[in-house]
Short mmCIF file of C-alpha atoms and ligand atoms in Angstrom, two decimals:
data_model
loop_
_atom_site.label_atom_id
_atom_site.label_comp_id
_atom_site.label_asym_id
_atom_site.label_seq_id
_atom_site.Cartn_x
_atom_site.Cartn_y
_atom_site.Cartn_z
CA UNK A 1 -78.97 108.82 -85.06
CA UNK A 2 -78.36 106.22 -82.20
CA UNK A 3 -81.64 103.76 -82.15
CA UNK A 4 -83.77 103.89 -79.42
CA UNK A 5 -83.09 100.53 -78.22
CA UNK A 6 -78.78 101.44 -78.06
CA UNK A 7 -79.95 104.20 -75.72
CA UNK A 8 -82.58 102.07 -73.74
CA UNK A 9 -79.72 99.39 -73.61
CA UNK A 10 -77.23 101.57 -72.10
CA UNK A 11 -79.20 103.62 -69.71
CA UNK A 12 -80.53 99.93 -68.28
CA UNK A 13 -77.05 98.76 -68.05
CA UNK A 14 -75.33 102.32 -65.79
CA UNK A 15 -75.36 100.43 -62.75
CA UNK A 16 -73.60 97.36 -64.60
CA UNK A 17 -71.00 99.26 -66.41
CA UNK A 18 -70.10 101.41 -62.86
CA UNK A 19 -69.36 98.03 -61.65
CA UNK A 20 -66.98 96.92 -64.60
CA UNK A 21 -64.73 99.76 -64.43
CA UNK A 22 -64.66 99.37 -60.52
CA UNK A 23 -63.32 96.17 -61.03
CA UNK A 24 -60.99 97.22 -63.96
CA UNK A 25 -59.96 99.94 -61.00
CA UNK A 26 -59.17 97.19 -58.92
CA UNK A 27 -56.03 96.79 -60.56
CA UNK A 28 -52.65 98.58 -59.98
CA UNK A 29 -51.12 99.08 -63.17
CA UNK A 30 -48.89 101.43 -62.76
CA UNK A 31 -46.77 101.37 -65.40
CA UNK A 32 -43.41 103.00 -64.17
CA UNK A 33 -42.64 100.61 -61.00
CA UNK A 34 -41.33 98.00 -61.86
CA UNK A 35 -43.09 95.73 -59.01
CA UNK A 36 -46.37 96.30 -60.72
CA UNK A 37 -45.51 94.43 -63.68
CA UNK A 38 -47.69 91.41 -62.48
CA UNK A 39 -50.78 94.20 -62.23
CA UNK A 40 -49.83 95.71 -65.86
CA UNK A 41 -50.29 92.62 -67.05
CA UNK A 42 -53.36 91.55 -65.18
CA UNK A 43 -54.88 94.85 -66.76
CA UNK A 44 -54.32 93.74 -69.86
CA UNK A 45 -55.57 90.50 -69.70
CA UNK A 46 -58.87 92.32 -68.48
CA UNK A 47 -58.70 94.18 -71.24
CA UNK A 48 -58.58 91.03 -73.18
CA UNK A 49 -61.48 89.52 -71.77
CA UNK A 50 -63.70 92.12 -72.33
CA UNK A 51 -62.92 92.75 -76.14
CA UNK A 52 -63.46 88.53 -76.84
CA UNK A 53 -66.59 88.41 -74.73
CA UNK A 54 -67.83 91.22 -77.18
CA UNK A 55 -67.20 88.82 -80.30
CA UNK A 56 -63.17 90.46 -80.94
CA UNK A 57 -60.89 88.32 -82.39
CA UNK A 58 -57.97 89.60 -79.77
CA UNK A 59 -54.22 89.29 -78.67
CA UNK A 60 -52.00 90.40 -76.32
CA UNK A 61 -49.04 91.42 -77.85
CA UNK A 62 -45.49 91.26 -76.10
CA UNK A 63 -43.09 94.34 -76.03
CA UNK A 64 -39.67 94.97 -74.64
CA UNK A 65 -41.47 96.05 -71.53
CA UNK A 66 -45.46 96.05 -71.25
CA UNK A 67 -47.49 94.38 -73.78
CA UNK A 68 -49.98 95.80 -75.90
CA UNK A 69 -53.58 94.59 -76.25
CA UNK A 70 -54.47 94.85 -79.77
CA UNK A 71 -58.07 93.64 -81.46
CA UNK A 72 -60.35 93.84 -84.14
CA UNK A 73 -63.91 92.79 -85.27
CA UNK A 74 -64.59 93.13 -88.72
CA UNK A 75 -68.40 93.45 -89.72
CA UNK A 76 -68.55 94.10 -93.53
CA UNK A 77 -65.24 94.94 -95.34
CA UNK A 78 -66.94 97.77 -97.30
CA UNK A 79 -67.91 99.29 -94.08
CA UNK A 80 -65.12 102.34 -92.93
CA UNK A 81 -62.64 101.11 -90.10
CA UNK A 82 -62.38 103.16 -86.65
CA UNK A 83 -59.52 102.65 -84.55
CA UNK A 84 -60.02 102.80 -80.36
CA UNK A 85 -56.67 104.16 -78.42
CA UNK A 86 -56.46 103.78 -75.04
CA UNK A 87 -54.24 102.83 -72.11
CA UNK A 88 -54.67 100.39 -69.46
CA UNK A 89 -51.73 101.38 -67.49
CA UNK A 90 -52.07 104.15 -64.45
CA UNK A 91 -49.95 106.64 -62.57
CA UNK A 92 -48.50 106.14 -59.11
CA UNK A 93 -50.72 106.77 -56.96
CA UNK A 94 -48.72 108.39 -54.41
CA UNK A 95 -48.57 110.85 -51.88
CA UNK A 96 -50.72 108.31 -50.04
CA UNK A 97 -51.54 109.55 -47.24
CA UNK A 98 -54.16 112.25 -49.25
CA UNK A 99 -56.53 110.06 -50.91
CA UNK A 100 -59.96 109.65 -48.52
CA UNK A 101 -60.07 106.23 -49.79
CA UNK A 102 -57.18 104.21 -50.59
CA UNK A 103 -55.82 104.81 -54.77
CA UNK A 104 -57.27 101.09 -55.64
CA UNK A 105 -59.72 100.75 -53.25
CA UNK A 106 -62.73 102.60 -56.17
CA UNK A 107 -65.21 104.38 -53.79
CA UNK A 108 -68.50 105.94 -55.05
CA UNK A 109 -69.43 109.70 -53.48
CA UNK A 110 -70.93 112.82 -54.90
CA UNK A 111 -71.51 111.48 -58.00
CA UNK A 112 -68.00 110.43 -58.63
CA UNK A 113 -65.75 106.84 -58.61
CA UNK A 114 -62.64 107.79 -56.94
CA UNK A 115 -60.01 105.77 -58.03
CA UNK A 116 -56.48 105.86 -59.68
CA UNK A 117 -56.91 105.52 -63.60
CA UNK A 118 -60.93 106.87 -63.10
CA UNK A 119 -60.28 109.25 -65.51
CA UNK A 120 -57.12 108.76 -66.87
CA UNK A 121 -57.42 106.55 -68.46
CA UNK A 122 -59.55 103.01 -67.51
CA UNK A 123 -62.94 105.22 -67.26
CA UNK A 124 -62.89 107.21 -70.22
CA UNK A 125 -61.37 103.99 -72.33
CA UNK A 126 -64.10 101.73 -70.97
CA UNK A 127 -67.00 104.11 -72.68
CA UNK A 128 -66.26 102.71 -76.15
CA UNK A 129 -65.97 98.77 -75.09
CA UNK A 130 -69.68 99.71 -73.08
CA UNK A 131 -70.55 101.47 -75.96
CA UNK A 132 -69.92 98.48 -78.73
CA UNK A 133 -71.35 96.13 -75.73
CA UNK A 134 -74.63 98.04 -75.98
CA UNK A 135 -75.15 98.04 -79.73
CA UNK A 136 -73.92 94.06 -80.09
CA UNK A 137 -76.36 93.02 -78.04
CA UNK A 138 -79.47 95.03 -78.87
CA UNK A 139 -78.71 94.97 -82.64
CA UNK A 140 -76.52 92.26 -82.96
CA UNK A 141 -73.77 94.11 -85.41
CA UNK A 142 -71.74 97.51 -84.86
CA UNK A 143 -72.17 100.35 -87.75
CA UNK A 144 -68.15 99.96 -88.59
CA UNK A 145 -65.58 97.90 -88.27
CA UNK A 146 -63.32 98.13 -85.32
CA UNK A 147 -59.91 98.07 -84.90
CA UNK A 148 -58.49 98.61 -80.73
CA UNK A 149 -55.04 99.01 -79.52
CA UNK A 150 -54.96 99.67 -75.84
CA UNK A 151 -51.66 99.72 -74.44
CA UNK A 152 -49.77 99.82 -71.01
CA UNK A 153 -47.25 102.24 -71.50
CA UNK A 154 -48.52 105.82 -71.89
CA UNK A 155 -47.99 107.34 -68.52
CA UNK A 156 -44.26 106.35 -69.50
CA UNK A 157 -44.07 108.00 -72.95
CA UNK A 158 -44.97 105.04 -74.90
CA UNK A 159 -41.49 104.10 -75.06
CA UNK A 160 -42.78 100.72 -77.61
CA UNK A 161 -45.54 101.75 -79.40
CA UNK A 162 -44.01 104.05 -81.99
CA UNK A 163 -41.78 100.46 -83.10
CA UNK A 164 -45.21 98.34 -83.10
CA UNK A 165 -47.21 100.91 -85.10
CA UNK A 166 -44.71 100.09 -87.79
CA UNK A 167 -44.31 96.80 -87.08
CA UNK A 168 -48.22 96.17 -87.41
CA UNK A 169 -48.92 99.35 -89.76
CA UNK A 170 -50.86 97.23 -91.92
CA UNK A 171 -53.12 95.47 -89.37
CA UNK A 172 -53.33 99.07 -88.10
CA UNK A 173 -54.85 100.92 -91.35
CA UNK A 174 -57.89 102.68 -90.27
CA UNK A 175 -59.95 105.15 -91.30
CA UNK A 176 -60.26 107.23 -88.34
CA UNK A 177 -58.96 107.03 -84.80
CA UNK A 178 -60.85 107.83 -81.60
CA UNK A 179 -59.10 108.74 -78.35
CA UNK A 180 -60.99 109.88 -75.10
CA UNK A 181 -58.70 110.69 -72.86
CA UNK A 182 -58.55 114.24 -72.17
CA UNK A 183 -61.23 116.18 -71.11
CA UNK A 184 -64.18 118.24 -71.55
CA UNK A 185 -63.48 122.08 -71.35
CA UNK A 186 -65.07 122.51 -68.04
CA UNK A 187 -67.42 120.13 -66.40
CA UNK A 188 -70.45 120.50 -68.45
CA UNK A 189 -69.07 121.85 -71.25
CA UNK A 190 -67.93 119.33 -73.90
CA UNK A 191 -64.79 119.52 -76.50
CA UNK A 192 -63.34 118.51 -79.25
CA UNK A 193 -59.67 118.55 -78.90
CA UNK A 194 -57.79 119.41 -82.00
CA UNK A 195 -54.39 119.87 -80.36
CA UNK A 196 -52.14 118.28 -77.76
CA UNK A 197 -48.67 119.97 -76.52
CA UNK A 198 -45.49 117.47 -76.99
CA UNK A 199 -42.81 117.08 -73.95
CA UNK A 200 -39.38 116.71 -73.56
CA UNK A 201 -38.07 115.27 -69.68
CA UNK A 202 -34.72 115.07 -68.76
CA UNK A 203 -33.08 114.36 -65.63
CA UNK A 204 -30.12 116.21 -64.42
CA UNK A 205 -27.37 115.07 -61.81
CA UNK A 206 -24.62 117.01 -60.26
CA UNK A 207 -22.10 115.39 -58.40
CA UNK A 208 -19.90 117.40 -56.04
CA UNK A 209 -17.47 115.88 -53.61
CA UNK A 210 -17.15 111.86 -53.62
CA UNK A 211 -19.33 111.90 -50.29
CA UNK A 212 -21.36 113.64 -48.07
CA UNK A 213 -18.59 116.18 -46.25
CA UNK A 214 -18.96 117.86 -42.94
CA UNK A 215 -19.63 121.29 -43.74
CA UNK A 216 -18.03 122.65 -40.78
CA UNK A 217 -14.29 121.25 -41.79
CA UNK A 218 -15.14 121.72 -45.84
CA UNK A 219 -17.51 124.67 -45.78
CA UNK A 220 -15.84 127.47 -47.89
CA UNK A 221 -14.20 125.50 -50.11
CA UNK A 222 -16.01 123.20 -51.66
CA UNK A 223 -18.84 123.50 -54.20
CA UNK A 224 -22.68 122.55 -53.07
CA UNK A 225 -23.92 120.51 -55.45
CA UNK A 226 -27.70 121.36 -54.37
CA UNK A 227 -26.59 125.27 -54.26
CA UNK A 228 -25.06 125.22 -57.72
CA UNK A 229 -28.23 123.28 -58.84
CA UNK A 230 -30.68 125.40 -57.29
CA UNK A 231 -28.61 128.26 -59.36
CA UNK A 232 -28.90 126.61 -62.96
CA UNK A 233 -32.26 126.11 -62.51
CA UNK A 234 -33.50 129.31 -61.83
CA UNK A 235 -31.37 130.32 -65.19
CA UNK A 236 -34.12 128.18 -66.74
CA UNK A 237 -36.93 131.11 -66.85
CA UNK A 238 -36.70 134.84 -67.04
CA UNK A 239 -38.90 136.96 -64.46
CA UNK A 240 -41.74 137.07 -66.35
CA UNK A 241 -42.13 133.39 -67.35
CA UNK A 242 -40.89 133.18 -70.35
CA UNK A 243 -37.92 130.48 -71.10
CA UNK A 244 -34.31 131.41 -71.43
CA UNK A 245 -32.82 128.38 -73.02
CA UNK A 246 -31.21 130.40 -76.46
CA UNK A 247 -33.51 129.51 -79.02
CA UNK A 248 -36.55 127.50 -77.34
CA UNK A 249 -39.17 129.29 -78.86
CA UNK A 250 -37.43 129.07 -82.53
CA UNK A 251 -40.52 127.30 -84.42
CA UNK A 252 -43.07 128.43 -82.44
CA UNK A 253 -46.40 128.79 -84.23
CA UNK A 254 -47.58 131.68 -82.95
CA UNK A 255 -51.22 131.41 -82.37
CA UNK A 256 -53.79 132.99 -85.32
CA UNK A 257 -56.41 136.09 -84.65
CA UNK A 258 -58.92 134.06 -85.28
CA UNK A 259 -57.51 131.31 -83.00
CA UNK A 260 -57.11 133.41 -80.28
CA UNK A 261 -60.69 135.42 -80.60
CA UNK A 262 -61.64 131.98 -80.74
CA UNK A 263 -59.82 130.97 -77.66
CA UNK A 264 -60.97 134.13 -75.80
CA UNK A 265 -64.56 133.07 -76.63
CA UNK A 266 -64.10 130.25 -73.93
CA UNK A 267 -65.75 130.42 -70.48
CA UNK A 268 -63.30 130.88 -68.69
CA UNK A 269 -63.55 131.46 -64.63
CA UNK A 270 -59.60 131.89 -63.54
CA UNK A 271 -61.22 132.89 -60.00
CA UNK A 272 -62.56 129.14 -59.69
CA UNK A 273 -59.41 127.85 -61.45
CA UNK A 274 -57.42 129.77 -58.41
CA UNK A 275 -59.95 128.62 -55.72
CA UNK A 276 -59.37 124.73 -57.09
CA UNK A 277 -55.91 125.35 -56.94
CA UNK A 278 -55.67 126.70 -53.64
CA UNK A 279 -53.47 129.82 -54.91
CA UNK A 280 -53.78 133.44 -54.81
CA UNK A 281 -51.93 134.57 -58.02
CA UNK A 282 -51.47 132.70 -61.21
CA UNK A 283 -48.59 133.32 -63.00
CA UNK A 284 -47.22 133.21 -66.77
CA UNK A 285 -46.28 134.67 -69.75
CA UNK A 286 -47.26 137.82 -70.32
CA UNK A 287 -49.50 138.86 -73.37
CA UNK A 288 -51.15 135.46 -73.43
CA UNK A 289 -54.30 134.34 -71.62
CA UNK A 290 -54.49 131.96 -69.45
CA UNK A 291 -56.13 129.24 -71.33
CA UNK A 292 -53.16 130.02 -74.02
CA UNK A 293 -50.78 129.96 -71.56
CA UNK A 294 -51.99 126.62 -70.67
CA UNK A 295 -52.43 125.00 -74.26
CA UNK A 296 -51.11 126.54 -77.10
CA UNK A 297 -47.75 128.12 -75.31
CA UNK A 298 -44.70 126.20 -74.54
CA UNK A 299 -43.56 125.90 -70.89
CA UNK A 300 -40.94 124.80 -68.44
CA UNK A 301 -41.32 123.14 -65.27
CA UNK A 302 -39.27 121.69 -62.66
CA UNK A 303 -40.99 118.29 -61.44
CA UNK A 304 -38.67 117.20 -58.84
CA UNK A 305 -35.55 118.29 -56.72
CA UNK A 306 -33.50 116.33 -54.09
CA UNK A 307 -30.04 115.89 -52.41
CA UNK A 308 -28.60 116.19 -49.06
CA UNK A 309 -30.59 115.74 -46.11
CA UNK A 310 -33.76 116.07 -45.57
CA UNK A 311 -34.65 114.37 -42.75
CA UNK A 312 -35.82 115.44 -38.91
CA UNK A 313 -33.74 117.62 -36.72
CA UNK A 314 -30.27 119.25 -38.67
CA UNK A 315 -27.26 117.10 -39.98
CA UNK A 316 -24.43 119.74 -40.59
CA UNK A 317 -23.04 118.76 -44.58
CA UNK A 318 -22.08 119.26 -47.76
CA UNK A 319 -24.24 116.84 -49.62
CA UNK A 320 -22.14 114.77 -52.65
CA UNK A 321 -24.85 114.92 -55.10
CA UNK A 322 -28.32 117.04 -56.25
CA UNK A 323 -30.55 116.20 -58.76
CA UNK A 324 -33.53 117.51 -60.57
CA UNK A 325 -36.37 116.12 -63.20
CA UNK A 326 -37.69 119.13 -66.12
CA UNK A 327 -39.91 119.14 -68.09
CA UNK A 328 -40.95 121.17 -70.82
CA UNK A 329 -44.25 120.84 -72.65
CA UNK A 330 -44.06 121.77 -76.43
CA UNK A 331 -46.34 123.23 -79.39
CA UNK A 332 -46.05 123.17 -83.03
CA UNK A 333 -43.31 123.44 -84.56
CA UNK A 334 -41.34 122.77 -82.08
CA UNK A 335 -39.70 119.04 -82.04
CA UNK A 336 -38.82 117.54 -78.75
CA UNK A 337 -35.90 116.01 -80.14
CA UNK A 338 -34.22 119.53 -81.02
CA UNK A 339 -35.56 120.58 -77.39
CA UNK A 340 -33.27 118.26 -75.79
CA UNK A 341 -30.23 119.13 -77.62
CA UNK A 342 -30.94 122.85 -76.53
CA UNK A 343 -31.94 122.23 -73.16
CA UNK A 344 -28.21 120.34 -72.71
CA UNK A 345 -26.38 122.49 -74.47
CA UNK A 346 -27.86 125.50 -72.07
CA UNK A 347 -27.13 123.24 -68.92
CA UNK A 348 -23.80 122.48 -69.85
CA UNK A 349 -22.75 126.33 -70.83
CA UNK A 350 -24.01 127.24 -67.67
CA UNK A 351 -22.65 124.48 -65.60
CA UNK A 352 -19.60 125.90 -62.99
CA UNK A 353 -16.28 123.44 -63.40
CA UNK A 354 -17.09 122.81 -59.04
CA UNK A 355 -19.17 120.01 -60.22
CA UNK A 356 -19.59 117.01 -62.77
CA UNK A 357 -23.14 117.12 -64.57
CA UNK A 358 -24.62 114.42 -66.09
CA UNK A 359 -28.60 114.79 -68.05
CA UNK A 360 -30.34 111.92 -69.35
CA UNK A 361 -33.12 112.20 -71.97
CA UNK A 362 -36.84 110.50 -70.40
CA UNK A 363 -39.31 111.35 -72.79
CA UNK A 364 -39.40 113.08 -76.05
CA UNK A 365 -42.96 113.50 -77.75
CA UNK A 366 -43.94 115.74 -80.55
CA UNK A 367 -46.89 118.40 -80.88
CA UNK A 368 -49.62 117.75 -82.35
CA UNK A 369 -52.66 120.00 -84.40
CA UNK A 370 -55.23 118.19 -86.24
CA UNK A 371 -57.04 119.11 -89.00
CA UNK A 372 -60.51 120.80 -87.93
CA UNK A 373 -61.99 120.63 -91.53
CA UNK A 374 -62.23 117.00 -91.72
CA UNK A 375 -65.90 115.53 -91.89
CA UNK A 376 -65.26 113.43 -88.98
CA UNK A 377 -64.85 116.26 -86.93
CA UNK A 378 -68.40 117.00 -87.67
CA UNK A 379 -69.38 113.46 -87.27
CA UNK A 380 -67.71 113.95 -83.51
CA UNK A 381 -69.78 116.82 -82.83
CA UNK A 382 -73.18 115.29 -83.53
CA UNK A 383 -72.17 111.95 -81.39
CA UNK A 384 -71.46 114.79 -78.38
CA UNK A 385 -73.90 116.71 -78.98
CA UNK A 386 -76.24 113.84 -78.72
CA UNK A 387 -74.47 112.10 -75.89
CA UNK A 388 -73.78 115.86 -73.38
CA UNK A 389 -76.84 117.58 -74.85
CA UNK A 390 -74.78 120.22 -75.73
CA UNK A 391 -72.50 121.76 -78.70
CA UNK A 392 -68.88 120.97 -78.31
CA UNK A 393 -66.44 124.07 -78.50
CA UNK A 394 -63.19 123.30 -80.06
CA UNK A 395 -60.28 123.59 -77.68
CA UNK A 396 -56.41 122.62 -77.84
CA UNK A 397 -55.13 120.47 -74.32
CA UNK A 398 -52.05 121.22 -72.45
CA UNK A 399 -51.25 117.39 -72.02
CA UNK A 400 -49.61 115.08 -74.26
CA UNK A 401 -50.41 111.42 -75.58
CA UNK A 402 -46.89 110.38 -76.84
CA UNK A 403 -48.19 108.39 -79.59
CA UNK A 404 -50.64 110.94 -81.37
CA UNK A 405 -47.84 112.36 -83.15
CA UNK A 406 -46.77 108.69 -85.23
CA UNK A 407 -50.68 107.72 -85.74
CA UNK A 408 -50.42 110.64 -88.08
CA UNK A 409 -47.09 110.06 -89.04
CA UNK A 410 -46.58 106.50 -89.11
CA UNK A 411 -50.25 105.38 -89.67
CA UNK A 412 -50.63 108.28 -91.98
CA UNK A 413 -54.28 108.50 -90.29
CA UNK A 414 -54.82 111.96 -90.19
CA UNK A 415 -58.40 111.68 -89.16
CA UNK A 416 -57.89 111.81 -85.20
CA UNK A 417 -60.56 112.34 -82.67
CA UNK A 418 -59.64 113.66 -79.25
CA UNK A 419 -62.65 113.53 -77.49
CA UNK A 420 -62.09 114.08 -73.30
CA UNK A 421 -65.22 112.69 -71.30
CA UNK A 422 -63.36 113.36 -68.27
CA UNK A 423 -63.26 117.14 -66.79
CA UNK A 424 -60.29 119.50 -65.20
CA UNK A 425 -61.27 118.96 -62.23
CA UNK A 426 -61.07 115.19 -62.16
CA UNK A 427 -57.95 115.03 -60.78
CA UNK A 428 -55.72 113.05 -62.66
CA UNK A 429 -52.41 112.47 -61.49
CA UNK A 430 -52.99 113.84 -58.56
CA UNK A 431 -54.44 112.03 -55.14
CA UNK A 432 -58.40 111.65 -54.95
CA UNK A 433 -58.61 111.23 -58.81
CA UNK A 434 -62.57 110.50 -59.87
CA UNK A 435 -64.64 110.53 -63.10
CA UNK A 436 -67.72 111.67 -62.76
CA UNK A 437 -70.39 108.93 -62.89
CA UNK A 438 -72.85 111.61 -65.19
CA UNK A 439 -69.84 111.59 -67.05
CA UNK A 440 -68.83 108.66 -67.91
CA UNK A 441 -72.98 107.39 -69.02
CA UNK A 442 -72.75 110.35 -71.00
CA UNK A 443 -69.19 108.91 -73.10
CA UNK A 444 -70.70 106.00 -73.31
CA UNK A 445 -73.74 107.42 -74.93
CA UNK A 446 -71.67 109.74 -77.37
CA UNK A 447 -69.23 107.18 -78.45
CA UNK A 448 -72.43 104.90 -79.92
CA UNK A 449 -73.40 107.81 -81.30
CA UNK A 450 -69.70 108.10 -82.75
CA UNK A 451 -70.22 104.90 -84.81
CA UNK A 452 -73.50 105.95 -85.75
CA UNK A 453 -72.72 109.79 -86.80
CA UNK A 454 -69.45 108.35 -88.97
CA UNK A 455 -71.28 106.13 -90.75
CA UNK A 456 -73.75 108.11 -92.05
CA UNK A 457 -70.74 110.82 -92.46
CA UNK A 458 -68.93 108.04 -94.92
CA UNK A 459 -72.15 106.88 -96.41
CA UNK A 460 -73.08 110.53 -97.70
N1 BES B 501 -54.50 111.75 -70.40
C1 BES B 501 -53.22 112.33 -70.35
C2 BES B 501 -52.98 113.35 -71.41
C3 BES B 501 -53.76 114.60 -71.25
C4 BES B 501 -53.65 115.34 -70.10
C5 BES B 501 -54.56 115.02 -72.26
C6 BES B 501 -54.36 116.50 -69.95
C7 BES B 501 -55.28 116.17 -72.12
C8 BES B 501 -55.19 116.92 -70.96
C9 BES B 501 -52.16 111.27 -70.48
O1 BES B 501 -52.47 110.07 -69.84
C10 BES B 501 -50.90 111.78 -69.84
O2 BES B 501 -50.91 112.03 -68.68
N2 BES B 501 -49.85 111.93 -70.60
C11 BES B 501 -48.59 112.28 -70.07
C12 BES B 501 -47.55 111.80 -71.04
C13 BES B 501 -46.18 111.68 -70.49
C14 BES B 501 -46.09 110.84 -69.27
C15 BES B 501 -45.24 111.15 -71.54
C16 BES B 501 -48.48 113.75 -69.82
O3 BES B 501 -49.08 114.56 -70.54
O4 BES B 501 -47.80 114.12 -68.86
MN1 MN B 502 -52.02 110.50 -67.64
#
């Protein structure tokens, strides 16, 4: 499928490419803080670079916040089009103080690059630009034309990419999109993603007294804002882990027989999943496994909590304000929009008159299932197959990639690959995130053999 001299190419060049996404690594572009716009945009000009040195005709293309790097190279018009999504843009990297080598700083151990945005998404995104490098040079043409669009704003919901897909839905028309960045179902054992779960975050503030009060001369009569908080979120779930906003699970798909024999089929280890996690119980719904639980059921999670003080030593007060960040991740049918409007409405019934509550929407994105009967699904399990030496399984991921949802809708592309290089374990979003070097040859390898297994899928 991939000829020899692709493969020689690329297994000459490891060493080469390890040091590319080091230096793309190099860069803090974390897209949320706003004193990292300078690095978000130094990201993308690397980005840039990379795509004109392989031949792209390329642009960086402004947006109300984070610009977009958006390319294409077009080899032979009657040739099918394949569209590359990725992000440039990374998560804080904090709590600090528990990565073994600083978050930018990429270090090389065990087999892995540790680094901020190793998996997530610079090292997983990188695989297709090594990929296209390798078969350029060796054979001087690519077997499709390319389309890329590799943005800066995904850790933040992709707050202007849903306006530039229809802005540029013409330039965008493809044929078939390829994403990798997910993962594989376990380290070792390669996927093919045909489902993500949406989200809805809000924000919630409660305001109690107009300051911070001492609670000696107002205790007893005044309400806590952080006690009245603390209440209204644990009206969010039942005992058993299901959700108690009224109606949340309205348009819940409920998950087929087959689906779930399927599902069940999975290795699945949840002692190593509780040994990874450091815990000694998982917890859940009930009646669902726990690869269901963590994919193809809807959830609710508080992210963040704070008010009052928190400092050394003990300050006697009633604090003036509490706050707290939820999120819930969503499957089909549910619509994060209608989420949101449930998820305030519960708040607000629930709310005591003590305080004043105010809840801001953050992100909304949509589930997504894809098609699995599509012939570039099979296409996507030959390229893995060739590239991990091993038969994908077919999995759903508990994540979200705002922006899946309008590539169907918008681009009317219906012909998405999710194909994660990276692994659980990797770490992402968390402190000491890696990619595993193994890893990240073997994406390269399977997304060469991408272009190679579609074409002869759209030539047949
Ligand atoms: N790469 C992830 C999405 C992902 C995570 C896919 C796990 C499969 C498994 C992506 O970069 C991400 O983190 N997305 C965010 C979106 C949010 C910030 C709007 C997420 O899922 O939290
Ligand atoms: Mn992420």
């Amino acid at each position: 499928m991939v000829p020899d001299k692709v493969v020689d190419e690329i297994s000459a060049n490891r060493q080469r490419y390890v040091e590319e996404l080091s230096d793309f690594l190099l860069i803090p572009s974390v897209s949320t803080e706003p004193d990292h716009a300078a690095d978000i945009r130094q990201a993308a000009i690397w980005v840039v670079n990379k795509l004109q040195k392989l031949g792209f005709h390329v642009e960086l293309r402004e947006t109300a916040r984070h610009p977009v790097v958006c390319g294409h190279l077009v080899i032979d018009a009657s040739l099918p089009t394949i569209l590359i999504y990725g992000h440039y843009d990374v998560q804080p990297p904090d709590p600090l103080d528990e990565w073994i080598t600083p978050p930018f700083s990429p270090s090389i151990r065990d087999g892995h690059i540790y680094a901020r945005g190793a998996t997530d998404n610079k090292g997983q995104c990188l695989t297709y630009l090594e990929a296209m490098e390798a078969m350029l040079s060796v054979t001087g043409r690519l077997p499709l034309n390319v389309k890329v669009l590799i943005e800066g704003e995904e850790e933040i919901g992709s707050p202007n990419l849903g306006p530039f897909l229809q802005e540029n839905q013409e330039y965008l028309q493809t044929d078939v999109i390829a994403i990798s960045d997910g993962s594989q179902f376990a380290s070792g054992i390669p996927a093919i993603t045909y489902g993500l779960r949406g989200l809805s975050y809000l924000e919630i503030q409660v305001q109690g007294p107009r300051f911070d009060l001492h609670s000696g001369t107002f205790g007893g009569v005044v309400a806590n804002p952080i006690q009245v908080l603390a209440e209204m979120m644990t009206r969010l779930k039942n005992s058993d882990g299901t959700v108690a906003i009224p109606g949340f699970y309205d348009h819940v798909q409920e998950l087929r027989p087959e689906e779930r024999q399927e599902l069940s089929d999975l290795p699945v280890d949840e002692v190593r999943v509780k040994n990874y996690l450091g815990v000694d119980q998982l917890v859940g719904e009930p009646d669902y496994s726990m690869v269901e639980r963590q994919t193809a059921r809807p959830t609710l999670d508080v992210n963040g909590i704070w008010g009052g003080f928190a400092g050394e030593g003990a300050k006697t007060i009633i604090p003036a304000k509490a706050g707290a960040k939820v999120s819930m991740r969503l499957v089909p049918n549910q619509r994060a929009a209608a989420i949101n409007e449930r998820f305030k409405s519960f708040i607000h019934s629930i709310a005591p008159s003590t305080v004043k509550i105010q809840i801001s929407e953050m992100h909304g994105s949509d589930p997504v299932l894809i098609d699995r009967s599509q012939p570039a699904m099979e296409a996507a399990a030959r390229a893995i197959e060739f590239g991990f030496a091993k038969k994908p399984v077919f999995i759903r991921e508990g994540g979200s990639i705002p922006i899946v949802g309008l590539f169907k809708e918008v681009l009317d592309c219906g012909s998405i690959l999710l194909l994660g290089w990276g692994s659980p374990d990797d770490g992402a979003h968390s402190p000491n995130e890696r990619f595993s070097l193994e890893d990240f040859h073997r994406g390269i390898c399977s997304a060469a053999a991408l272009f190679y297994s579609l074409e002869e899928s759209y030539r047949t």
